[in-house]
PDB file of C-alpha atoms in Angstrom:
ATOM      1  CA  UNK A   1      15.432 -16.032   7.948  1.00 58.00           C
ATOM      2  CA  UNK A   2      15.077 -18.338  11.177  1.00 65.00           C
ATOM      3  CA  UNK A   3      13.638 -17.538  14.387  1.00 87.00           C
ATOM      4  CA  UNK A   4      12.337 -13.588  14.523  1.00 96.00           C
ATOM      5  CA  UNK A   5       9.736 -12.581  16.643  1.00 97.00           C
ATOM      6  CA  UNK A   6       7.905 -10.278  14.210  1.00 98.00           C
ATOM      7  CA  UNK A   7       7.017 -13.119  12.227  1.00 97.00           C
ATOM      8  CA  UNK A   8       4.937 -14.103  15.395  1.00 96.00           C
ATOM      9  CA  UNK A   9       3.364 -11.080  15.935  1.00 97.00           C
ATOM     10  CA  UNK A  10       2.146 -10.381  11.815  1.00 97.00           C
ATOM     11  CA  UNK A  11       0.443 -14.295  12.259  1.00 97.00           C
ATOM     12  CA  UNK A  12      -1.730 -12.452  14.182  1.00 96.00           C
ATOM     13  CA  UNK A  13      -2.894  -9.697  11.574  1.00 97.00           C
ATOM     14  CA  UNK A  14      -6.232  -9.727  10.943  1.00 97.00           C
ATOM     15  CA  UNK A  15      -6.318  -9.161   7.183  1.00 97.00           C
ATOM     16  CA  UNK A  16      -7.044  -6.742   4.971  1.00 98.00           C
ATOM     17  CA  UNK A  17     -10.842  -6.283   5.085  1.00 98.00           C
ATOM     18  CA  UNK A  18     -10.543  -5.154   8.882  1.00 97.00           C
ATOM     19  CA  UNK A  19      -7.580  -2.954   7.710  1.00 98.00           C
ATOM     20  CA  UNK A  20      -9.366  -1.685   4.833  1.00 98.00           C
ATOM     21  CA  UNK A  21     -12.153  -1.056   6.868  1.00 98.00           C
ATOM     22  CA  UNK A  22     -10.642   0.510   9.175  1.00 98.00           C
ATOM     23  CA  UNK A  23      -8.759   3.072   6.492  1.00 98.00           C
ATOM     24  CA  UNK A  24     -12.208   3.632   4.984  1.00 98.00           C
ATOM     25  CA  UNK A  25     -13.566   5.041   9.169  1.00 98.00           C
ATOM     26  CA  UNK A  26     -10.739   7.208   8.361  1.00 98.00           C
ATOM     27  CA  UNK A  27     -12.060   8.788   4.843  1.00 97.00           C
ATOM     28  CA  UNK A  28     -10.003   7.356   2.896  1.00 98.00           C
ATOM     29  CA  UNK A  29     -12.352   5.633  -0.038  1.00 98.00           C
ATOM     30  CA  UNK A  30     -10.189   5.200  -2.853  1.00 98.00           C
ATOM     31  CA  UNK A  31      -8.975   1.968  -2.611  1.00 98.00           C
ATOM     32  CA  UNK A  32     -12.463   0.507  -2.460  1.00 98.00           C
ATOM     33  CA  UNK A  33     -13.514   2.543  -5.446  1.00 98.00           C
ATOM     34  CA  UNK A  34     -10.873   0.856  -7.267  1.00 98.00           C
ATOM     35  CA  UNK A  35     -11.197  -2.278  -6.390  1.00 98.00           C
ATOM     36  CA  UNK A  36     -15.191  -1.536  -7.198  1.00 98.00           C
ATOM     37  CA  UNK A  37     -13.892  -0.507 -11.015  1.00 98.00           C
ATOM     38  CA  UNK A  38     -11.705  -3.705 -11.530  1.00 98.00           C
ATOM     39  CA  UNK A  39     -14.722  -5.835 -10.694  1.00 98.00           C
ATOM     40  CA  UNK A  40     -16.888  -3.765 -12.920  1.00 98.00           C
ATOM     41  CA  UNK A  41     -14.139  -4.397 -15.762  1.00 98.00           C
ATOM     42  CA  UNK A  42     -13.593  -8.050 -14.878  1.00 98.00           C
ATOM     43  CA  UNK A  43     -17.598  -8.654 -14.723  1.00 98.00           C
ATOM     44  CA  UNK A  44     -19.685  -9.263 -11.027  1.00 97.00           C
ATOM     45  CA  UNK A  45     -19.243 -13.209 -11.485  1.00 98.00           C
ATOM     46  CA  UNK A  46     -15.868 -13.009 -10.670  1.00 98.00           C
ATOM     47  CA  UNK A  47     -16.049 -10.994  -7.131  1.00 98.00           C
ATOM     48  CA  UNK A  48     -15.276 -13.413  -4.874  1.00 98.00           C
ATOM     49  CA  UNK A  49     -12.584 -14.547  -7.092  1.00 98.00           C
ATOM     50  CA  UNK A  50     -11.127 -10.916  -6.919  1.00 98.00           C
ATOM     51  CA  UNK A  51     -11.583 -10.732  -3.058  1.00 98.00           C
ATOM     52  CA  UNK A  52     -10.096 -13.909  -2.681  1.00 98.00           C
ATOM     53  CA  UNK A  53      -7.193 -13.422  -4.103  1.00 98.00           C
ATOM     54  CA  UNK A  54      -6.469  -9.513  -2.504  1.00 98.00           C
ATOM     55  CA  UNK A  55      -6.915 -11.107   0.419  1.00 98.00           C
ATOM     56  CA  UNK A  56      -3.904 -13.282  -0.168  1.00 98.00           C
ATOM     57  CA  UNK A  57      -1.878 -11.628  -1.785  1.00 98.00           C
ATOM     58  CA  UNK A  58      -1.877  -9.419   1.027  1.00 98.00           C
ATOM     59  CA  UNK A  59      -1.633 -12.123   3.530  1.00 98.00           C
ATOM     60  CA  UNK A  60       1.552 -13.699   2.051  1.00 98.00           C
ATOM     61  CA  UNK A  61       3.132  -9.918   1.505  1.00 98.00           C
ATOM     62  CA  UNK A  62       2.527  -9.052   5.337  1.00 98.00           C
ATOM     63  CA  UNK A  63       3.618 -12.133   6.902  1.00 98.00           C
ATOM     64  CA  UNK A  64       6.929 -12.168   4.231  1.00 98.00           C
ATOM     65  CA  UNK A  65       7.527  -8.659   5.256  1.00 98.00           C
ATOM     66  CA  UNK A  66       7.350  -8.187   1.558  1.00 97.00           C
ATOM     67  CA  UNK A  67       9.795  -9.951   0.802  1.00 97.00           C
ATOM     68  CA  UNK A  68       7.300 -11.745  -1.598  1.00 97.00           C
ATOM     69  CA  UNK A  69       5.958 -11.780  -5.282  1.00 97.00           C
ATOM     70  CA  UNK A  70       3.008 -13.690  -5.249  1.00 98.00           C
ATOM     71  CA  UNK A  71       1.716 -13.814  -8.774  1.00 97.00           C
ATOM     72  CA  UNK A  72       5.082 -15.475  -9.661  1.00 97.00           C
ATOM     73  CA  UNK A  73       5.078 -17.441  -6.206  1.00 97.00           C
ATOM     74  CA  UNK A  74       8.831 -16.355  -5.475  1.00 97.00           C
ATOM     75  CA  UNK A  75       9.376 -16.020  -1.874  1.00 97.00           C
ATOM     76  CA  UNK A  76      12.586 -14.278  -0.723  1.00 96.00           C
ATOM     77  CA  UNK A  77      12.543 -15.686   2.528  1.00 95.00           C
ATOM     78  CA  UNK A  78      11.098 -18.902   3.825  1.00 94.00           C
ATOM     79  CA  UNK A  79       7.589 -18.145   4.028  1.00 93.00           C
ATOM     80  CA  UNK A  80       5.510 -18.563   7.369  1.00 94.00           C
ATOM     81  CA  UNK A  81       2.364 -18.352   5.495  1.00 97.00           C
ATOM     82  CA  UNK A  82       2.062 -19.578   1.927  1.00 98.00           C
ATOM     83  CA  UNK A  83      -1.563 -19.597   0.038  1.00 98.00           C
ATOM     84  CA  UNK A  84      -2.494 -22.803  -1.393  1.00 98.00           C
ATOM     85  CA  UNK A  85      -5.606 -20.570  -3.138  1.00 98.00           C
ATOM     86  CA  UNK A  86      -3.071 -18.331  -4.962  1.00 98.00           C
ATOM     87  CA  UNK A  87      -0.900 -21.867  -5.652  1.00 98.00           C
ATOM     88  CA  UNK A  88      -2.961 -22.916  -7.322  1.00 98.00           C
ATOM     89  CA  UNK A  89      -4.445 -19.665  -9.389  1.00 98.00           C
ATOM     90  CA  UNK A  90      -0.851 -19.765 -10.760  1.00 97.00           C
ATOM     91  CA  UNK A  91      -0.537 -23.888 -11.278  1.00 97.00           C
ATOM     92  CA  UNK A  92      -3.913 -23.479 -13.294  1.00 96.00           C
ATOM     93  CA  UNK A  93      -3.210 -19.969 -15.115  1.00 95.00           C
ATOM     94  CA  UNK A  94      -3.234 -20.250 -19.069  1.00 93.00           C
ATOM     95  CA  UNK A  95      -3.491 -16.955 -19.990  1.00 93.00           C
ATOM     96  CA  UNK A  96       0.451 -16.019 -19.439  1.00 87.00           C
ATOM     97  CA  UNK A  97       1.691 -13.315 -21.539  1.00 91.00           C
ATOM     98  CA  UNK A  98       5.461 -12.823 -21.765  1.00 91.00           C
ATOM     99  CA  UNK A  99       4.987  -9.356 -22.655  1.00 90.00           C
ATOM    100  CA  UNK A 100       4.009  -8.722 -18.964  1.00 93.00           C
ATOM    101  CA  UNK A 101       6.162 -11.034 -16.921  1.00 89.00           C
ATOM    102  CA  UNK A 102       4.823 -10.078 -13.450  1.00 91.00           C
ATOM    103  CA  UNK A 103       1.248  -9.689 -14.705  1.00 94.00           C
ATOM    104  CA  UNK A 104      -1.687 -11.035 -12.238  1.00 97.00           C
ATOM    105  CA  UNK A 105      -2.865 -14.522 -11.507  1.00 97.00           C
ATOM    106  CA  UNK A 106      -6.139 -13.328 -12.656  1.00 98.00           C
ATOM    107  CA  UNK A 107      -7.059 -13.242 -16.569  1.00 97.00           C
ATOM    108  CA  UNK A 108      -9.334 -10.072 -16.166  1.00 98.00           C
ATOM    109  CA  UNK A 109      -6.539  -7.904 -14.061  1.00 98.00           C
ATOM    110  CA  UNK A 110      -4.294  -8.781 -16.706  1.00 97.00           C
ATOM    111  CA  UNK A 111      -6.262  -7.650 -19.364  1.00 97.00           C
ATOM    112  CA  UNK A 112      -6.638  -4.343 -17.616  1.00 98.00           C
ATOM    113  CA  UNK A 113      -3.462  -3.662 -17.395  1.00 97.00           C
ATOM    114  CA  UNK A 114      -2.767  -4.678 -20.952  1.00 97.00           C
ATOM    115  CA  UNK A 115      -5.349  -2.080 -22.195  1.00 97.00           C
ATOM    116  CA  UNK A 116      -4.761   0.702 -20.226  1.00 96.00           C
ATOM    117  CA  UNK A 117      -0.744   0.167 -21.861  1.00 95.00           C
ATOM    118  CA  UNK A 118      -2.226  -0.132 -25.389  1.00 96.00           C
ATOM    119  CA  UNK A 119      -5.369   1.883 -25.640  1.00 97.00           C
ATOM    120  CA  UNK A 120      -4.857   5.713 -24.730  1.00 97.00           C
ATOM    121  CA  UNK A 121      -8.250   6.499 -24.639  1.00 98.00           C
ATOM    122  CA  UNK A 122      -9.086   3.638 -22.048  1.00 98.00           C
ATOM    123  CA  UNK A 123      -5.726   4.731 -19.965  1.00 97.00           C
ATOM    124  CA  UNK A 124      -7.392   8.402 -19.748  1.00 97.00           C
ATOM    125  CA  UNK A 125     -10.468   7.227 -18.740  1.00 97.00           C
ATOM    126  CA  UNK A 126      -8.838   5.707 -15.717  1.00 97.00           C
ATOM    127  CA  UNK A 127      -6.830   8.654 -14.952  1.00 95.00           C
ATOM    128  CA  UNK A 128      -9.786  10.800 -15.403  1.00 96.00           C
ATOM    129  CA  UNK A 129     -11.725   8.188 -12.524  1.00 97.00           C
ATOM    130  CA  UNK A 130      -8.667   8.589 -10.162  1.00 96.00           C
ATOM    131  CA  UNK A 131      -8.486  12.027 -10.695  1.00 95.00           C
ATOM    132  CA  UNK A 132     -11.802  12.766  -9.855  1.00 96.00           C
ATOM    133  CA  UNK A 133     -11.662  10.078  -7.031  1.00 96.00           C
ATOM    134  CA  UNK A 134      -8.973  12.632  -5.351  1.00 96.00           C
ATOM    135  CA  UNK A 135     -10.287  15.716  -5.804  1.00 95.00           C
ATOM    136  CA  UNK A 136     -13.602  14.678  -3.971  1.00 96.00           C
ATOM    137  CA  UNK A 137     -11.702  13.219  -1.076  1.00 97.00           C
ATOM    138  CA  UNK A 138      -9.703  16.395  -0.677  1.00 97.00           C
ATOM    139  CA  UNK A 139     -12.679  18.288  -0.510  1.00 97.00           C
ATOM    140  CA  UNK A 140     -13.964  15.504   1.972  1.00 96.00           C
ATOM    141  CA  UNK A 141     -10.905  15.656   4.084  1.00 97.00           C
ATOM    142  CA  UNK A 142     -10.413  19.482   3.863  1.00 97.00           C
ATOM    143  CA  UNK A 143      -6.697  18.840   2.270  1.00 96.00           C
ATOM    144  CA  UNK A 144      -4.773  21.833   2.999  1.00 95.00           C
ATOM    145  CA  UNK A 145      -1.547  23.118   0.768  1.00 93.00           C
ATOM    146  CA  UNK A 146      -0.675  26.598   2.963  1.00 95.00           C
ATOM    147  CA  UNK A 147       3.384  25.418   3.051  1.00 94.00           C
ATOM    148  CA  UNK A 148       4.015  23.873   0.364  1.00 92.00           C
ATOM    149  CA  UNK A 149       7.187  24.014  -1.880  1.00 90.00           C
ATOM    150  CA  UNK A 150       6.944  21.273  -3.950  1.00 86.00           C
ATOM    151  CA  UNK A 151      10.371  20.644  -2.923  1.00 87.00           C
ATOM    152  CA  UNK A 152      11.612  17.440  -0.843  1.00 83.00           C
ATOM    153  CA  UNK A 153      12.321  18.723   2.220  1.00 89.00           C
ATOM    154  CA  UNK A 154       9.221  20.708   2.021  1.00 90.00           C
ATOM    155  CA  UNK A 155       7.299  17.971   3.327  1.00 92.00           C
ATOM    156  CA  UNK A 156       8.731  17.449   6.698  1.00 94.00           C
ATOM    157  CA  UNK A 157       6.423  19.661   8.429  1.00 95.00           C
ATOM    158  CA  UNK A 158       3.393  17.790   6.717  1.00 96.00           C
ATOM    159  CA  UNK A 159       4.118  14.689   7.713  1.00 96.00           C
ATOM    160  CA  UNK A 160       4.949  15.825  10.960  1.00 97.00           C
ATOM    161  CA  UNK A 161       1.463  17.537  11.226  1.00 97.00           C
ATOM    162  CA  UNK A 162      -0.142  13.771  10.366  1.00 98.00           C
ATOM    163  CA  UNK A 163       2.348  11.881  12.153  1.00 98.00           C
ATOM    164  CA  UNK A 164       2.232  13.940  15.478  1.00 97.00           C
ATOM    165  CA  UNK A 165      -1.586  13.697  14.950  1.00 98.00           C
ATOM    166  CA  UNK A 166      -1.879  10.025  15.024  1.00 98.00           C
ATOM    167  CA  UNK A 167       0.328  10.131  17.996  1.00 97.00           C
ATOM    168  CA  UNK A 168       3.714   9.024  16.606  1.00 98.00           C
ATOM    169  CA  UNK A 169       6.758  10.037  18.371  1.00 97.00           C
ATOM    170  CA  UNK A 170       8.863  11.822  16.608  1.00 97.00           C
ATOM    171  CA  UNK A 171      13.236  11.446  16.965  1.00 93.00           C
ATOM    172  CA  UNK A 172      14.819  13.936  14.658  1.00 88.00           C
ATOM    173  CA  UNK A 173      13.180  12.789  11.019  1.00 90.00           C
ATOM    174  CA  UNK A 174      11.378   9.874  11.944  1.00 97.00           C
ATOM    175  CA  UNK A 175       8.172   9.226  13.517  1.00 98.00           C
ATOM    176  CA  UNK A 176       7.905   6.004  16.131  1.00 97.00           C
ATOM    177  CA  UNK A 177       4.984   4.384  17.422  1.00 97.00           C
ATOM    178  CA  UNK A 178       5.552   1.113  20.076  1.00 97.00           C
ATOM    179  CA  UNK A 179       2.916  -1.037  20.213  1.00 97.00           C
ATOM    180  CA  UNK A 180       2.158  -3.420  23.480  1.00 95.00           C
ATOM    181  CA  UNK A 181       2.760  -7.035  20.937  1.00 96.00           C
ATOM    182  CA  UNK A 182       6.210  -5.813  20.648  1.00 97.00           C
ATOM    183  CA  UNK A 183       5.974  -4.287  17.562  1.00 98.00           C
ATOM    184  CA  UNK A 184       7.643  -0.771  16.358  1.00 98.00           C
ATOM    185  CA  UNK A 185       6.014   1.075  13.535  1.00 98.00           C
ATOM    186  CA  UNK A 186       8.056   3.687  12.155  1.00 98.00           C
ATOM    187  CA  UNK A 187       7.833   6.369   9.710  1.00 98.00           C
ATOM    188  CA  UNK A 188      11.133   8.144   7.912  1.00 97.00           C
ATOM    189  CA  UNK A 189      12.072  10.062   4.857  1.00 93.00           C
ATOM    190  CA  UNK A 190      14.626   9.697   2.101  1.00 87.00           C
ATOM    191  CA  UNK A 191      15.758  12.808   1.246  1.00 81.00           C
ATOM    192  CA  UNK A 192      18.500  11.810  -1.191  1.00 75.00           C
ATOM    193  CA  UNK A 193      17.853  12.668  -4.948  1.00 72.00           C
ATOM    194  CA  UNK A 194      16.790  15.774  -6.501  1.00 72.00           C
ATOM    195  CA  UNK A 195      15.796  18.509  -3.670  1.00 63.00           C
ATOM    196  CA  UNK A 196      13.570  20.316  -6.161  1.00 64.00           C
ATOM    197  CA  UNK A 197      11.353  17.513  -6.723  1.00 67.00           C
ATOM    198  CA  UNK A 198       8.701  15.051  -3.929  1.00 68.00           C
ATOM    199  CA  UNK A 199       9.548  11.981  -5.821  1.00 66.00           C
ATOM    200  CA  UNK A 200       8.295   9.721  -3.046  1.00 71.00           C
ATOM    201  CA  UNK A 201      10.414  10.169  -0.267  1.00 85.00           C
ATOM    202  CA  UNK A 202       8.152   8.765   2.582  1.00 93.00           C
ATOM    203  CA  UNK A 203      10.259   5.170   4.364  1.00 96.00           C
ATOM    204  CA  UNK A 204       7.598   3.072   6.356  1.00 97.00           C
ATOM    205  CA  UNK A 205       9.474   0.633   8.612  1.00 98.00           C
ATOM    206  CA  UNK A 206       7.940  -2.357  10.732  1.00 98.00           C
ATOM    207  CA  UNK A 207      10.253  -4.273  13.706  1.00 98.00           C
ATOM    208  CA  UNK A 208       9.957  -6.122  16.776  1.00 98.00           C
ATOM    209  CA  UNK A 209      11.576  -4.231  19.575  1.00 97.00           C
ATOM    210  CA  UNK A 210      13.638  -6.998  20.389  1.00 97.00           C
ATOM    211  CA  UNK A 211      15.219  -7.557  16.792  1.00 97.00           C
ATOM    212  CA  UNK A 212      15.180  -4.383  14.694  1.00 96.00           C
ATOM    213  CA  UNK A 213      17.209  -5.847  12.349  1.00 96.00           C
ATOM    214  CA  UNK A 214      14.640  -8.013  10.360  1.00 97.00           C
ATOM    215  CA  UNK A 215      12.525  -5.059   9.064  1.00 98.00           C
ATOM    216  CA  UNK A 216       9.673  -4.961   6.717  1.00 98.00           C
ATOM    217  CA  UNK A 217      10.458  -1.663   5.229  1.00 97.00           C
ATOM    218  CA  UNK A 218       8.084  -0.019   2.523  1.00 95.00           C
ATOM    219  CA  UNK A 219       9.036   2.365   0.397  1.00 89.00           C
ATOM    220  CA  UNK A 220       6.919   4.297  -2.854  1.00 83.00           C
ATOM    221  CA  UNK A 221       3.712   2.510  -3.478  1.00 87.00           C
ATOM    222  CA  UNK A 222       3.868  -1.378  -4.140  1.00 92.00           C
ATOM    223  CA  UNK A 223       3.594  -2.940  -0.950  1.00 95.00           C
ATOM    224  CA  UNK A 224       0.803  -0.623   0.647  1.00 97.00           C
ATOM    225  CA  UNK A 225      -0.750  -1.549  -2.825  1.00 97.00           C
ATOM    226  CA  UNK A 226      -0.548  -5.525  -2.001  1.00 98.00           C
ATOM    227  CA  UNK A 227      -2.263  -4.974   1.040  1.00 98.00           C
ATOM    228  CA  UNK A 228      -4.491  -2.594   0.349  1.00 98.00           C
ATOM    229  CA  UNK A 229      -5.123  -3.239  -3.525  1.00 98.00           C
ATOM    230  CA  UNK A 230      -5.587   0.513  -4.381  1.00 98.00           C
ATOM    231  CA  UNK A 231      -4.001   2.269  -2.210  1.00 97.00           C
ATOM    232  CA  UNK A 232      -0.822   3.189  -5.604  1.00 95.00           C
ATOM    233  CA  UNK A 233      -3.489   5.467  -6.501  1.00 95.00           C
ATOM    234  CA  UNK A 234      -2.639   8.268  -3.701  1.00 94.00           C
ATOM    235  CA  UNK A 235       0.403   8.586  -4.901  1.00 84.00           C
ATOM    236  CA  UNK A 236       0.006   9.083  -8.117  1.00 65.00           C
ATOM    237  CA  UNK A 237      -0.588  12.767  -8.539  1.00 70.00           C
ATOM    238  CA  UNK A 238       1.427  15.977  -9.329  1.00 78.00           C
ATOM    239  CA  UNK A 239      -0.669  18.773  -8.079  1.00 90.00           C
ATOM    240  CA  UNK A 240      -0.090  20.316  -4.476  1.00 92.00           C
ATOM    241  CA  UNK A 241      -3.777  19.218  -2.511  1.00 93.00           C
ATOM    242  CA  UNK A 242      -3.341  15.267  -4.316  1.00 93.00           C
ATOM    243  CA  UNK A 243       0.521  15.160  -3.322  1.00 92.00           C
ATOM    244  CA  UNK A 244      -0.450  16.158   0.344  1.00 95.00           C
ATOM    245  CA  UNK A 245      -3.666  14.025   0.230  1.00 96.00           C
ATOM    246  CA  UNK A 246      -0.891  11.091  -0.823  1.00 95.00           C
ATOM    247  CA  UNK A 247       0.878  11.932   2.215  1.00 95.00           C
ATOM    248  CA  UNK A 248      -1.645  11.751   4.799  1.00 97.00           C
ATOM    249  CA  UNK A 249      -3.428   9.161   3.120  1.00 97.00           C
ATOM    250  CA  UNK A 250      -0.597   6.617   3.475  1.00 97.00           C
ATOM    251  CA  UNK A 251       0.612   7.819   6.724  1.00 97.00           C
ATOM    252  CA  UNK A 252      -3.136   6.898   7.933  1.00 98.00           C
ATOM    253  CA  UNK A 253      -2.954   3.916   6.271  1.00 98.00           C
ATOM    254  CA  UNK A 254       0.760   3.041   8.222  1.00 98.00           C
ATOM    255  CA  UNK A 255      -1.240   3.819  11.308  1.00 98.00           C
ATOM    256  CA  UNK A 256      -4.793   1.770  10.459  1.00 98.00           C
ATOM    257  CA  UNK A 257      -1.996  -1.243   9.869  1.00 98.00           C
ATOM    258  CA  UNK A 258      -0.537  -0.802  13.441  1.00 98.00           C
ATOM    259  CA  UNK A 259      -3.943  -0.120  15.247  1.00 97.00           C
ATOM    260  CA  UNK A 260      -5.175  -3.737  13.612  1.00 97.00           C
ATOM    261  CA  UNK A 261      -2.266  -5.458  15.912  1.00 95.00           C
ATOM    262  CA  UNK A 262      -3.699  -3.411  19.005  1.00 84.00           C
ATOM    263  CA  UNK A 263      -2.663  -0.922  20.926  1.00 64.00           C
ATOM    264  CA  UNK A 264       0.054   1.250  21.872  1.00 61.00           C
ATOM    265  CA  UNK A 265       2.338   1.236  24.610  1.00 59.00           C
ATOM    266  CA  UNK A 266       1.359   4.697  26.769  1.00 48.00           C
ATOM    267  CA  UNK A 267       4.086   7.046  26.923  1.00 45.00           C
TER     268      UNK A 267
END
């Protein structure tokens, strides 16, 4: 994509077990608790393995700007950072299953996902963990619902509320927040579809101040969930106090990301 300075400024990201660290000060526990259950499933021997390759995966995706899919080592751009570690999972993998095309590098995530397709009473005990997972950290976090629709636009003054909070700026619907390296993290809303329903209209938005063009934008779940394996799980919830807790939770996140580069310009 030749020479942009954000790809500079993400060399310098410190990785996700600061950033998930850092989430976790916040509250926020549920990523950990899932990553906890997939090494549980996969068996303790293969930790490190499973750390490992989370931390690359999330490596590659922030220093791509997502424009990355690591378990089939397909960059969209030419990559500033490419992991020989996860080069070589793939190179050695001989568990492929052309049923799941995009499925993991590693054998045990794999087989979790296969399961909890094929076996309903395995895919409920999941959602039964995840439930529970959110309920207790909207107790935790005193999650409030006073306000809400359940209607798209019935969100705005939520994520106001946590944007404003975390001291993002806000310009009509979005939410900006400069940082001294040059970076601009910004949060927006799609609020195209069907007004009666959330969907997942929350538009996260990284550029360099000097080129906000070349954008790593994140929309729905997938790439906070390849940097912060886990982290789907917020938003996958219907009732009021989980859809809100999905909201903050991945505003936070946005923010944690941006505080690990340093800190903001003063206004």
């Amino acid at each position: 994509m030749g020479d942009h300075p954000i790809f500079d400024v993400l060399g310098s990201w410190p990785g996700r077990v600061p950033t998930q660290r850092a989430f976790e000060a916040r509250g926020f526990l549920i990523p950990a608790a899932w990553q906890n259950r997939m090494i549980e499933f996969c068996g303790a021997s293969q930790a490190d393995l499973l750390n490992r390759y989370w931390d690359e995966v999330a490596m590659e995706t922030m220093r791509s700007i997502g424009k990355v899919h690591s378990d089939l080592r397909r960059f969209l751009i030419e990559p500033r950072y490419r992991s020989a570690f996860l080069d070589d999972l793939f190179a050695r993998r001989d568990f492929a299953d052309p049923a799941v095309p995009n499925g993991p590098l590693i054998k045990g995530l794999l087989d979790h996902f296969k399961r909890a397709w094929s076996d309903r009473e395995f895919r409920d005990k999941d959602i039964a963990f995840r439930k529970e997972l959110q309920k207790r950290e909207c107790t935790r976090l005193g999650i409030q619902t006073t306000g809400w629709t359940g209607k798209k636009r019935g969100i705005i003054p939520f994520v106001d509320e946590f944007c404003v909070a975390l001291a993002f700026k806000r310009r009509r619907n979005r939410w900006h927040k400069n940082l001294g390296c040059g970076l601009i993290f910004e949060v927006g809303l799609d609020l195209g579809g069907d007004p009666q329903r959330v969907g997942a209209p929350l538009v996260f938005r990284i550029f360099h101040e000097s080129d906000p063009e070349c954008v790593f934008e994140m929309g729905g779940n997938e790439a906070f969930d390849r940097l912060i394996c886990g982290s789907r799980l917020y938003w996958a919830s219907v009732d009021p106090d989980e859809c809100i807790l999905g909201i903050r939770a991945y505003i936070e996140l946005f923010d944690a990301i941006a505080a690990s580069f340093g800190a903001s310009q003063q206004a």
